[in-house]
mmCIF file of C-alpha atoms in Angstrom:
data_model
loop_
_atom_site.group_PDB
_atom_site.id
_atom_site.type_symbol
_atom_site.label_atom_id
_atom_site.label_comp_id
_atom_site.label_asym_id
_atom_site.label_seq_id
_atom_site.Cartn_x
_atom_site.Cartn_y
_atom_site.Cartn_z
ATOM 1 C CA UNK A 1 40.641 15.125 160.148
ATOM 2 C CA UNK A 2 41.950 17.069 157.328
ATOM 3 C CA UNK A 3 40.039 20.446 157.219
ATOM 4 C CA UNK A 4 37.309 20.498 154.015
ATOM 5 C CA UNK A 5 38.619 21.779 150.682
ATOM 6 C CA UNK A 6 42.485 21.466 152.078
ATOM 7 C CA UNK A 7 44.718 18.862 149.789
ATOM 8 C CA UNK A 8 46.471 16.661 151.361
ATOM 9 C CA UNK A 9 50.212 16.288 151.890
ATOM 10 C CA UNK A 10 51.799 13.628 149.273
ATOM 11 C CA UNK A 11 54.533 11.334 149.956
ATOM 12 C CA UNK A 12 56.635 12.476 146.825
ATOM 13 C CA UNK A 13 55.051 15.044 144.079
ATOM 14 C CA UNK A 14 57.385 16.101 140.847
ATOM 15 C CA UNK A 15 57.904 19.685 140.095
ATOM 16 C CA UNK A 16 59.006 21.166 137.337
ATOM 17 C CA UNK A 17 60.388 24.317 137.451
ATOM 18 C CA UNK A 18 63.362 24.701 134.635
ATOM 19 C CA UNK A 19 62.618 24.199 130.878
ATOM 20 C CA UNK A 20 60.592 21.266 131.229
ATOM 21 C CA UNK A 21 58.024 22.957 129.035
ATOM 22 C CA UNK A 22 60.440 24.296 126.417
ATOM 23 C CA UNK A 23 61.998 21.480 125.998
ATOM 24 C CA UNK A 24 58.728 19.096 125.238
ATOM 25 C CA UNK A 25 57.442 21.777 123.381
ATOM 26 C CA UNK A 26 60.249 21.510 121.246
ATOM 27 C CA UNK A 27 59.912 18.107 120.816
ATOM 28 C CA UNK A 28 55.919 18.338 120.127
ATOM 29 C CA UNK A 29 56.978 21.254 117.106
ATOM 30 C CA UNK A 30 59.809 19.285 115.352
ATOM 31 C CA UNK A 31 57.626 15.864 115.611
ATOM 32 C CA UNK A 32 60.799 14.074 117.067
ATOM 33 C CA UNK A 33 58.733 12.570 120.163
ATOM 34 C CA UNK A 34 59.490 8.535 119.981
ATOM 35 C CA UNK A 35 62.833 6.673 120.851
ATOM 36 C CA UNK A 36 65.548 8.735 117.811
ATOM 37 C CA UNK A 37 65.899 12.556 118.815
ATOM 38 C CA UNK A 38 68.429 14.833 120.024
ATOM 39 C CA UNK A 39 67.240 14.867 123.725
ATOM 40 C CA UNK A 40 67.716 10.682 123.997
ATOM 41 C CA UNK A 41 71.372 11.650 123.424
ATOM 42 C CA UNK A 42 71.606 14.973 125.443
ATOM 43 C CA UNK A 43 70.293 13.318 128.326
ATOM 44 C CA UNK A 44 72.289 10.170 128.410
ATOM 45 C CA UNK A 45 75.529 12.208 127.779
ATOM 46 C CA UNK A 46 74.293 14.650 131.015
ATOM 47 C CA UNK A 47 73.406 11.672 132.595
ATOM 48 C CA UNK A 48 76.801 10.253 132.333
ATOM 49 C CA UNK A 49 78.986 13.113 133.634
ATOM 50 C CA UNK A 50 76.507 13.585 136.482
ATOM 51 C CA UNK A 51 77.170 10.461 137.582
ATOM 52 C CA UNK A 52 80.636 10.527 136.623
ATOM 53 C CA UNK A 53 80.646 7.183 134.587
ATOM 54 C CA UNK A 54 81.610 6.682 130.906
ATOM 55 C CA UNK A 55 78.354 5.930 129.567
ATOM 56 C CA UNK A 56 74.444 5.939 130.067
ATOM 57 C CA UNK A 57 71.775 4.045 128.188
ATOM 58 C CA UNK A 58 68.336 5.735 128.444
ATOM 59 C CA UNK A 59 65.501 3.549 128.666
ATOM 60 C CA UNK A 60 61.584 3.018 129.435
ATOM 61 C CA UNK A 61 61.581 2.938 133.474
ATOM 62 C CA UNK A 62 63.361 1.058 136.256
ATOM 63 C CA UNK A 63 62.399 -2.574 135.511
ATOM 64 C CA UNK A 64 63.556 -2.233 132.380
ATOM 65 C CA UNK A 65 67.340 -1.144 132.973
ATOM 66 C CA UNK A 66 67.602 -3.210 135.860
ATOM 67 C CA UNK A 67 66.392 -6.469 133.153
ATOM 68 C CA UNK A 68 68.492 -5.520 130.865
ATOM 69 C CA UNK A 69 71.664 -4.792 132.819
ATOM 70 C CA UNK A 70 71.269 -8.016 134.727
ATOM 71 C CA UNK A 71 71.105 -9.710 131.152
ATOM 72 C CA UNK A 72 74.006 -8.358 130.012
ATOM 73 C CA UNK A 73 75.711 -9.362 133.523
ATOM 74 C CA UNK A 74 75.228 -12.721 131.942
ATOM 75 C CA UNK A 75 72.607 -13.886 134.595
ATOM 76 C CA UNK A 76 70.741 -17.034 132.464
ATOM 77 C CA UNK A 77 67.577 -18.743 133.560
ATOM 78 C CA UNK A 78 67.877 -21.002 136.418
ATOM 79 C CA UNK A 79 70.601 -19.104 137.615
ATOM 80 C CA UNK A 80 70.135 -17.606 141.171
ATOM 81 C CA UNK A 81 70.799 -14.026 142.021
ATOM 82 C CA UNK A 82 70.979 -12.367 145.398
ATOM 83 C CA UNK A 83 68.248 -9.605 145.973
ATOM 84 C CA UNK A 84 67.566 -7.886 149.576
ATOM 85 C CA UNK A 85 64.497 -8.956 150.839
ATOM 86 C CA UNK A 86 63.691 -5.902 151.677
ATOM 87 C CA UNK A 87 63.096 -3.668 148.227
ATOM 88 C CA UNK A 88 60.350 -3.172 145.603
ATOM 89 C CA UNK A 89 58.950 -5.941 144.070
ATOM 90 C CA UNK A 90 60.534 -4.756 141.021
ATOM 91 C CA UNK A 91 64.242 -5.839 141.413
ATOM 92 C CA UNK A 92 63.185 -9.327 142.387
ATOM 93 C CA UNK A 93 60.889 -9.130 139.303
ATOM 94 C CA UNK A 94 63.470 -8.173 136.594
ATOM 95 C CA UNK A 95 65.374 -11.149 137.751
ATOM 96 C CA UNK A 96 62.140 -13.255 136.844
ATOM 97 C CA UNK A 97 62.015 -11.870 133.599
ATOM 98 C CA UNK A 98 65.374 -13.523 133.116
ATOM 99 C CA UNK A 99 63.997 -16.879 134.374
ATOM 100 C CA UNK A 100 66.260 -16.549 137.309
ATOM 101 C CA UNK A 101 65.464 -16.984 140.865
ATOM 102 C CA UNK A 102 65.598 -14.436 143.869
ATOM 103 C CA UNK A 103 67.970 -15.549 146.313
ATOM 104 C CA UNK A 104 66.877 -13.120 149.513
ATOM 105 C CA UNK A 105 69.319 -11.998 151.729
ATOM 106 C CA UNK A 106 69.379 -9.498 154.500
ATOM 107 C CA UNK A 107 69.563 -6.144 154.825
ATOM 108 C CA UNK A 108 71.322 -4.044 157.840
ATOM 109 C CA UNK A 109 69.644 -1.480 159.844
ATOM 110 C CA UNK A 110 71.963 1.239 159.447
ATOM 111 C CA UNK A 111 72.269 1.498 155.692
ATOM 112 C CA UNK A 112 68.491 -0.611 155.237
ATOM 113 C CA UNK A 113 70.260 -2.264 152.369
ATOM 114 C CA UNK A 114 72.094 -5.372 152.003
ATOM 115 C CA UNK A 115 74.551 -6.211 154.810
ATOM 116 C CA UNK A 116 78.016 -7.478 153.426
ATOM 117 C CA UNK A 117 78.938 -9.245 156.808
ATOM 118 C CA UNK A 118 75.771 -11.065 156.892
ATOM 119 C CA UNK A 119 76.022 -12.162 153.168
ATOM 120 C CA UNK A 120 79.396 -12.937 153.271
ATOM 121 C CA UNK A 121 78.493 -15.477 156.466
ATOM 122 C CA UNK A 122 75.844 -17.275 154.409
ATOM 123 C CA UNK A 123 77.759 -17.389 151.331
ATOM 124 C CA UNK A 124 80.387 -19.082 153.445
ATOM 125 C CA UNK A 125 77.773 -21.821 154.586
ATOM 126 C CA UNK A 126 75.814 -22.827 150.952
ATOM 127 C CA UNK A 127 78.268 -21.791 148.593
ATOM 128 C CA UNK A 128 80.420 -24.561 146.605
ATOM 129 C CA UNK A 129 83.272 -22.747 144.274
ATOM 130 C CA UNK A 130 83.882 -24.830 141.450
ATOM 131 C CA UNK A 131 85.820 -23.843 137.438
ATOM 132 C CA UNK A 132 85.898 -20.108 138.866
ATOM 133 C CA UNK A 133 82.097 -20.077 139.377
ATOM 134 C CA UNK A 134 79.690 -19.927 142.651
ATOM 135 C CA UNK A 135 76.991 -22.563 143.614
ATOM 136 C CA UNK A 136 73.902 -23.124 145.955
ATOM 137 C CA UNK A 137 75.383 -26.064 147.302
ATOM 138 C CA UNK A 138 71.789 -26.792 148.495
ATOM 139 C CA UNK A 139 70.130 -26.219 145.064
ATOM 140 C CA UNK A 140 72.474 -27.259 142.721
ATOM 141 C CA UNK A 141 72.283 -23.961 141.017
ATOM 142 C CA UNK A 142 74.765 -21.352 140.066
ATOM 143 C CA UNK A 143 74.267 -17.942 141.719
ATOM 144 C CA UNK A 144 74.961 -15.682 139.523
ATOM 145 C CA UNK A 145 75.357 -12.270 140.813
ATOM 146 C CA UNK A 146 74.306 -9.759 143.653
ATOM 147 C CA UNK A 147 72.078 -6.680 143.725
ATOM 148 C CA UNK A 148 72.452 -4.459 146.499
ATOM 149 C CA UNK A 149 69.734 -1.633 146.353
ATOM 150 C CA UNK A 150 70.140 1.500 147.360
ATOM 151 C CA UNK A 151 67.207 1.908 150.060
ATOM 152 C CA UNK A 152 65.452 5.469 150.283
ATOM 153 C CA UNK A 153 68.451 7.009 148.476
ATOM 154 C CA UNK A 154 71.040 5.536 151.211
ATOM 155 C CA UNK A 155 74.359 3.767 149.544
ATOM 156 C CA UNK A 156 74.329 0.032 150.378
ATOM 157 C CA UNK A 157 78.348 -0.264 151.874
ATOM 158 C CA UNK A 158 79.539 -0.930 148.165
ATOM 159 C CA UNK A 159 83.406 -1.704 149.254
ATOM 160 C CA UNK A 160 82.774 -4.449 151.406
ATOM 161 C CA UNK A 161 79.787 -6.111 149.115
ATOM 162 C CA UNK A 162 82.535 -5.914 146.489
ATOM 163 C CA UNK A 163 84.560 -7.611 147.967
ATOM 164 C CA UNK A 164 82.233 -10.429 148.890
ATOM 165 C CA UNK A 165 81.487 -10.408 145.141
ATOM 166 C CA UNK A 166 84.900 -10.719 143.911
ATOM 167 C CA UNK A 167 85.831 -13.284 146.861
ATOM 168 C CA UNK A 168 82.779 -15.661 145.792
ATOM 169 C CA UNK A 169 82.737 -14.037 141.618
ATOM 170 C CA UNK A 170 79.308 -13.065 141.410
ATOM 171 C CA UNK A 171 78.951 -10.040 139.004
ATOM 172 C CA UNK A 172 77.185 -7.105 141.310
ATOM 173 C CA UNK A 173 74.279 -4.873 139.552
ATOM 174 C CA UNK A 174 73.446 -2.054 141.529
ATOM 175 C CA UNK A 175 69.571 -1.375 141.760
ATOM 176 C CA UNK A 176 70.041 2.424 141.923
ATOM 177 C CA UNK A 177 66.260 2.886 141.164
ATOM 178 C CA UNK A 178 65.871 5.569 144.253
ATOM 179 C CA UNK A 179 69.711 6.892 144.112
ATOM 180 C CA UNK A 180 70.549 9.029 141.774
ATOM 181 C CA UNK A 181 72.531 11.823 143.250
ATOM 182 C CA UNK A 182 73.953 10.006 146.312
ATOM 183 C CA UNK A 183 77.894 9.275 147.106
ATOM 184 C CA UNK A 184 79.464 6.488 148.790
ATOM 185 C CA UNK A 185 82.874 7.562 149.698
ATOM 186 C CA UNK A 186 83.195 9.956 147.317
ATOM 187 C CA UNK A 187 81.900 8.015 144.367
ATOM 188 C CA UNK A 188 78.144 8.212 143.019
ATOM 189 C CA UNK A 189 76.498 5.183 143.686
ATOM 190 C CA UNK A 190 76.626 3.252 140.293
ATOM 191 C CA UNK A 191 80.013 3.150 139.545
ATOM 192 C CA UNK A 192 80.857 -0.045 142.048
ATOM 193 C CA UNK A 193 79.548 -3.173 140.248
ATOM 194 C CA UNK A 194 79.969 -3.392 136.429
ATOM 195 C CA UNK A 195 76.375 -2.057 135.875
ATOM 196 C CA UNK A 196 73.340 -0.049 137.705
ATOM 197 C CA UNK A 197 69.986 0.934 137.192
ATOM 198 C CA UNK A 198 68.301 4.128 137.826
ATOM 199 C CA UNK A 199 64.594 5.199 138.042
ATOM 200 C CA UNK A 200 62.555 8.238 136.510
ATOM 201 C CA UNK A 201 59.023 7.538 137.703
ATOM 202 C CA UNK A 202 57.074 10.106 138.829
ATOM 203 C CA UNK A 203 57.869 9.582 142.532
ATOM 204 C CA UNK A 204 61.722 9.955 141.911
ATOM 205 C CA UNK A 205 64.037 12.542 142.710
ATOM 206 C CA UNK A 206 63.599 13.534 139.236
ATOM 207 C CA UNK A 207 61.042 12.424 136.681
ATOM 208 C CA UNK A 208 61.388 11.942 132.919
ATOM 209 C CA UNK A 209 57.175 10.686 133.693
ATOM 210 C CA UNK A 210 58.862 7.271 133.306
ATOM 211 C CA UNK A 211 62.127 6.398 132.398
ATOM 212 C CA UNK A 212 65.176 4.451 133.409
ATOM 213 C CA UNK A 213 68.770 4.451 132.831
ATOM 214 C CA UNK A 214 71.754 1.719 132.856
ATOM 215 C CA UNK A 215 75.186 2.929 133.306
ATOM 216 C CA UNK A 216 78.526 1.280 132.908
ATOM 217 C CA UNK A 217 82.455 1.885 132.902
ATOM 218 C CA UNK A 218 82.698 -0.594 130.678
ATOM 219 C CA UNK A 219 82.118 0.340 127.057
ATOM 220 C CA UNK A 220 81.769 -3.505 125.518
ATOM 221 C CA UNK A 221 78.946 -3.554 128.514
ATOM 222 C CA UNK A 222 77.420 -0.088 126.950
ATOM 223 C CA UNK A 223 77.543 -1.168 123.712
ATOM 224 C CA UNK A 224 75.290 -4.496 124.531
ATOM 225 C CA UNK A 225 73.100 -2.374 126.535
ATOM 226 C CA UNK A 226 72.340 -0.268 123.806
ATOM 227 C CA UNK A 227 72.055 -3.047 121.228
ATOM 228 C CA UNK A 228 69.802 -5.499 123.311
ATOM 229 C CA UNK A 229 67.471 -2.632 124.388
ATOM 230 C CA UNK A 230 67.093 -1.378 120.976
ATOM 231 C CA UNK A 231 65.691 -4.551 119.634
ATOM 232 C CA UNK A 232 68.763 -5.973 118.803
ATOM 233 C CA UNK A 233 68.837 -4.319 115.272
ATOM 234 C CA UNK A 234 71.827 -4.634 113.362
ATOM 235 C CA UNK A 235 72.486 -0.881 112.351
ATOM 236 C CA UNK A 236 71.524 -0.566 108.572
ATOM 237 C CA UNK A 237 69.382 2.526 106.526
ATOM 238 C CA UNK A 238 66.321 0.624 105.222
ATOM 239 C CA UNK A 239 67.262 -3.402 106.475
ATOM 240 C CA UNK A 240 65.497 -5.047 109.594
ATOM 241 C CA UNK A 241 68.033 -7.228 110.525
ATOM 242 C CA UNK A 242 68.169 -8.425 114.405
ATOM 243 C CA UNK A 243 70.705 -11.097 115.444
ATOM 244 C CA UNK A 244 69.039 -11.857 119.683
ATOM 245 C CA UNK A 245 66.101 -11.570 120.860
ATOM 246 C CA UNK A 246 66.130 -7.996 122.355
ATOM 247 C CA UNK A 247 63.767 -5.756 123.625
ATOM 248 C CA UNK A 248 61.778 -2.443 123.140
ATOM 249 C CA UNK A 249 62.994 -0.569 125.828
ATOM 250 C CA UNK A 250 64.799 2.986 124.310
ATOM 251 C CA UNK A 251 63.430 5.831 126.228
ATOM 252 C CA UNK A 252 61.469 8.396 123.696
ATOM 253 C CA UNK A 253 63.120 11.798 122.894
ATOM 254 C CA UNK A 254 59.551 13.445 124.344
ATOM 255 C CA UNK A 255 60.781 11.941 128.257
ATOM 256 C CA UNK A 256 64.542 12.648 127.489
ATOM 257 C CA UNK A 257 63.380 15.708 127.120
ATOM 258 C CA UNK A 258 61.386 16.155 130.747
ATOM 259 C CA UNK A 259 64.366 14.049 132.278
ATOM 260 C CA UNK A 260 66.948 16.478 130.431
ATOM 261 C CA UNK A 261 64.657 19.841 132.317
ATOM 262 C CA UNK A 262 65.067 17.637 135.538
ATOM 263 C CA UNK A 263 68.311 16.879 135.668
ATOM 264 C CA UNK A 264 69.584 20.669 135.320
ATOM 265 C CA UNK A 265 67.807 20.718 137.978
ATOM 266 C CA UNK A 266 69.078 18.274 139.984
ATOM 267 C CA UNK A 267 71.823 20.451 142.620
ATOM 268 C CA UNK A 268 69.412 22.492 143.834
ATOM 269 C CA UNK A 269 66.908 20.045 144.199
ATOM 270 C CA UNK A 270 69.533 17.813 146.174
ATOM 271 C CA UNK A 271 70.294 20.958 148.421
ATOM 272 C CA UNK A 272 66.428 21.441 148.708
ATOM 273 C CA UNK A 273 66.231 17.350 150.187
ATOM 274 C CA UNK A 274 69.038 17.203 152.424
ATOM 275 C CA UNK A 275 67.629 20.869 154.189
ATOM 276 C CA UNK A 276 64.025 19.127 154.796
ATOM 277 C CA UNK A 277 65.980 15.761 155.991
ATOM 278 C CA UNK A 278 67.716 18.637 158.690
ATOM 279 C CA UNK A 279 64.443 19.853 159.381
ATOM 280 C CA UNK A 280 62.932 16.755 160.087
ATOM 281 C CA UNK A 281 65.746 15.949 162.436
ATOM 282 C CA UNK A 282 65.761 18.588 164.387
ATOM 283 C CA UNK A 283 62.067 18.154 164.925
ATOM 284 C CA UNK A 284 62.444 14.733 166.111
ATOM 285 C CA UNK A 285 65.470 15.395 168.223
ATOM 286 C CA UNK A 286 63.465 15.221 170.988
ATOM 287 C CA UNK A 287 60.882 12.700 170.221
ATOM 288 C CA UNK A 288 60.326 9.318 172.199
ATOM 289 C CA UNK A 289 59.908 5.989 170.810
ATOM 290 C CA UNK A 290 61.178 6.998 166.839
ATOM 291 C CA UNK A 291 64.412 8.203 165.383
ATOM 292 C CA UNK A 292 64.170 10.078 162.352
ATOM 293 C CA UNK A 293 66.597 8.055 159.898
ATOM 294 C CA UNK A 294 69.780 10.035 158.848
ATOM 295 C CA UNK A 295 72.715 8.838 156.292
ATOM 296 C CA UNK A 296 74.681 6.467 157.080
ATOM 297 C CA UNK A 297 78.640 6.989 157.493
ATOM 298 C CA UNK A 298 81.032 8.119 154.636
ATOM 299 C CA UNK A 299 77.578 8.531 152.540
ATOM 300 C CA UNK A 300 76.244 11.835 151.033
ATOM 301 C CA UNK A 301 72.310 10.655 150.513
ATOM 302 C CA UNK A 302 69.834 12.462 148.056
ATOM 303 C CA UNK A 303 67.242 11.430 150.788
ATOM 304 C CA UNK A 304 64.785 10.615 148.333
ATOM 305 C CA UNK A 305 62.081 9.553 151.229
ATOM 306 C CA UNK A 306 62.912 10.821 154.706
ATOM 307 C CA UNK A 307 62.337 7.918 157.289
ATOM 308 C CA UNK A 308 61.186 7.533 160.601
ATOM 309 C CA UNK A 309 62.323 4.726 162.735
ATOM 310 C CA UNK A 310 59.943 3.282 165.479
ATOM 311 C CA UNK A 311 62.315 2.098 168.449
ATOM 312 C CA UNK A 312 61.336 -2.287 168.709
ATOM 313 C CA UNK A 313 58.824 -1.613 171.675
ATOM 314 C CA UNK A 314 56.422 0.447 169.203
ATOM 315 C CA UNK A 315 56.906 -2.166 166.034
ATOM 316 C CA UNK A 316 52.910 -2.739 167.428
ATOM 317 C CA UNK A 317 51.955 0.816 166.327
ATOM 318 C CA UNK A 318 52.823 1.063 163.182
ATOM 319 C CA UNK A 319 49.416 0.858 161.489
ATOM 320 C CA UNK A 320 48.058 2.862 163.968
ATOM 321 C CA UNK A 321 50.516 5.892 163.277
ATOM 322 C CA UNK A 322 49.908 5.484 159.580
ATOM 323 C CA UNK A 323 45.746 5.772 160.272
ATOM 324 C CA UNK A 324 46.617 8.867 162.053
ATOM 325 C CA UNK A 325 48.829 10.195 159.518
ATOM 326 C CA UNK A 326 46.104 9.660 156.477
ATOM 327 C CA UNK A 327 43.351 10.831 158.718
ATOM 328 C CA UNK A 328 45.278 14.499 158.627
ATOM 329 C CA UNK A 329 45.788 14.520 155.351
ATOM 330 C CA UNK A 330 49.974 13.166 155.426
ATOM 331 C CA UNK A 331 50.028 10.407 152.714
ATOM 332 C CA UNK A 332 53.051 8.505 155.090
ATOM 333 C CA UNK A 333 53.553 5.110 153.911
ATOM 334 C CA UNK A 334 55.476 1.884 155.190
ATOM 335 C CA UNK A 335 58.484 0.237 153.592
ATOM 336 C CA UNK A 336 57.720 -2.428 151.456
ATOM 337 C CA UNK A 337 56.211 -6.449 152.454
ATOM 338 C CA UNK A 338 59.568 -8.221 152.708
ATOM 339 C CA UNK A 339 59.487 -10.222 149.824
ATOM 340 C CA UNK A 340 59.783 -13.313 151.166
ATOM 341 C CA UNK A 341 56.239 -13.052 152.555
ATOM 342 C CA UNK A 342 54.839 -12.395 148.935
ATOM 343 C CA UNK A 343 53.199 -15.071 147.533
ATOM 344 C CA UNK A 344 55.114 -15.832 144.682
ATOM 345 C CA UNK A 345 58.360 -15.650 146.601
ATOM 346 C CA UNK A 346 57.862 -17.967 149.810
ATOM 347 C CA UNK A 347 59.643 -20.362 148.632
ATOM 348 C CA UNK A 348 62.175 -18.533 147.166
ATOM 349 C CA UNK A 349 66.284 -19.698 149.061
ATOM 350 C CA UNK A 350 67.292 -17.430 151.532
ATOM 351 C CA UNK A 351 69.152 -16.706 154.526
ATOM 352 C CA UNK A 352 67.424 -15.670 157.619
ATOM 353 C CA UNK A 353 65.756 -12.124 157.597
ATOM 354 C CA UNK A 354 65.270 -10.839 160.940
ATOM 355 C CA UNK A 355 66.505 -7.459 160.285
ATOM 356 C CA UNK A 356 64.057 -7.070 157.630
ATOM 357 C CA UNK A 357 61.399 -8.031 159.139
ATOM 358 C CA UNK A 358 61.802 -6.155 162.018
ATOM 359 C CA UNK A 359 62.579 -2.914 159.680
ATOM 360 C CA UNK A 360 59.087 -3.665 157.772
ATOM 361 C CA UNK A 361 57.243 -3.467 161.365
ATOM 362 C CA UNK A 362 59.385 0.234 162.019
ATOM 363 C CA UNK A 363 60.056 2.172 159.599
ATOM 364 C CA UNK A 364 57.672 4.946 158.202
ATOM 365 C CA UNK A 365 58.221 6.977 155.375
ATOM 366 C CA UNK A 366 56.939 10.948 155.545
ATOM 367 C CA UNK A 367 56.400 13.884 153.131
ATOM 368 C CA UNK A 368 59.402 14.302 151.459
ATOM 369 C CA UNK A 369 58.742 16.435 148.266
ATOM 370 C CA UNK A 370 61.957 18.728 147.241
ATOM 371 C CA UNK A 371 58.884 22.022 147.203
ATOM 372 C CA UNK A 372 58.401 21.195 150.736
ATOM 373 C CA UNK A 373 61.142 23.619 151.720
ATOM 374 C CA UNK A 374 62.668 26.800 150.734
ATOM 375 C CA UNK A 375 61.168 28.382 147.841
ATOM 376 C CA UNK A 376 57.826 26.956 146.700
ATOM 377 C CA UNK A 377 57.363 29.322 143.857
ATOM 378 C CA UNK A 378 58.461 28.609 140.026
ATOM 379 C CA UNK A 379 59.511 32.128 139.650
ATOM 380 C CA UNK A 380 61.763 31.670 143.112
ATOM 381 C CA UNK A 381 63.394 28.478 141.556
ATOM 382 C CA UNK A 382 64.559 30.428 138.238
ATOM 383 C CA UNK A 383 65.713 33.380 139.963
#
């Protein structure tokens, strides 16, 4: 049991250790704290050459970009679009908001996201091709567009799920929610389908306390992102003119300005991850029964949530490690209910999901705060 008085070890804690209080400070003295201020641009502009794409879009949180990127994808309602089963509930529900329907597919144990070979297999059993577009031949309905997500921080294998995009033309929106400083080959993730969708909740690799981003190549794509998110208003001094129904999503310049501290932050916060993932491999080098998760090939992960792996003949004590884990004070969790075996989603089309169901019985997430190595004090992290 954890020892009276001592705090336990969290799964993921922000710290803030750069100019995260000048900055809101700043905000807090000129009054510029809502969705217009210098840091909303500052940060999307930062935001963009991190990544290395053309443009960034700061909004409220992760739901929110991934909505409003899969709307400007063109994804209508009725219209199906293909979601791992295995994610957080919130990519399957930001295609709900669109009055679109999850269509689950599997994932693949090496990179926990969406396997291309599998996809491409099922695609090439239910879909119909017909005027350049892609239908359910069992449902009748056109399936609009794929979301591979990047799992834990690991990159999804982008190439070869574009090419089942282009082969079958679904549009592909990456859900980049838990990604943001990981490489695929090179690239950052984001820059593979014609939109993605990052994350700044307070769990993330960085945290703006909220927050979201979409990001895009494509400046027609930008500009629609911007336009829907902002309400749709038609740029004028004094009118309130709005030609769609759009949404208040902009990101205020008071979390542009946390997410602006964080993301100066971001290299050595990286470097700080990927030396606790190398710590927790070398500890469980030697282990039986559990493989502590590493990136997959050609990928440089930010290793948002280090994994461990229970080999098949322990799926049984998964629950039982997890009790053991709380009862000394590590706040370990497991990945998330395949979604299929949510209510709302059982009936939801889908291929056959072994793979995630089988990683749902295995895989354990552990401490994985950036602190958790290296230097722990703020005065170490400026020097």
């Amino acid at each position: 049991m954890l020892p009276s008085g001592e705090q336990p070890v969290e799964l993921h804690a922000p710290y803030f250790a750069g100019k995260e209080w000048h900055y809101v400070k700043e905000c807090l003295d000129t009054g510029w704290v809502s969705s217009a201020g210098a840091f909303v641009e500052q940060f999307e502009q930062q935001l963009a050459d991190f990544t290395g794409m053309r443009y960034a879009v700061a909004v409220v949180n992760g739901s929110a970009a991934l909505h409003a990127a899969l709307l400007v994808a063109g994804v209508e309602s009725q219209d199906e679009v293909i979601i791992p089963a295995l994610t957080f509930v919130a990519t399957a529900n930001a295609v709900h908001y669109c009055g679109a329907v999850p269509h689950l597919a599997d994932s693949c144990e090496r990179t926990l996201g969406l396997d291309p070979g599998k996809l491409r297999r099922h695609l090439q059993s239910i879909a119909v091709l017909r005027d350049g577009a892609c239908f359910n031949g069992l449902t009748g309905r056109r399936i609009r567009a794929a979301v591979p997500m990047h799992t834990l921080g690991h990159p999804a294998r982008l190439d070869e799920l574009a090419e089942v995009c282009a082969d079958y033309r679904l549009e592909m929106v990456e859900d980049a929610a838990e990604a943001l400083g990981s490489w695929y080959k090179g690239r950052h993730i984001g820059s593979w389908g014609c939109l993605a969708a990052f994350s700044f909740n307070g769990n993330k690799i960085m945290t703006a306390g909220g927050g979201g981003a979409i990001v895009t190549n494509s400046e027609p794509l930008a500009r629609a992102v911007r336009h829907l998110t902002t309400t749709a208003k038609v740029p004028h001094r004094w009118r309130f003119v709005h030609d769609a129904v759009g949404y208040n999503y902009r990101l205020p310049n008071l979390n542009a300005a946390l997410a602006l501290a964080q993301l100066e932050q971001m290299p050595m916060m990286l470097d700080c991850k990927r030396r606790l993932a190398r710590a927790y491999q070398r500890a469980f080098e030697q282990a039986e029964g559990v493989q502590c998760y590493s990136e997959p090939p050609q990928c440089r992960s930010n290793y948002w949530l280090n994994a461990l792996v229970l080999e098949e003949q322990h799926q049984g004590e998964l629950e039982a490690v997890l009790e053991l884990a709380h009862q000394e004070g590590i706040r370990a969790r497991p990945l998330w209910t395949p979604l299929h075996q949510l209510p709302m989603l059982r009936d939801a089309p889908r291929m056959e999901l072994a793979t995630s169901e089988s990683l749902a019985k295995r895989v354990i997430n552990i401490p994985s705060s950036a602190f958790l190595i290296g230097a722990t004090r703020r005065e170490a992290w400026n020097s």
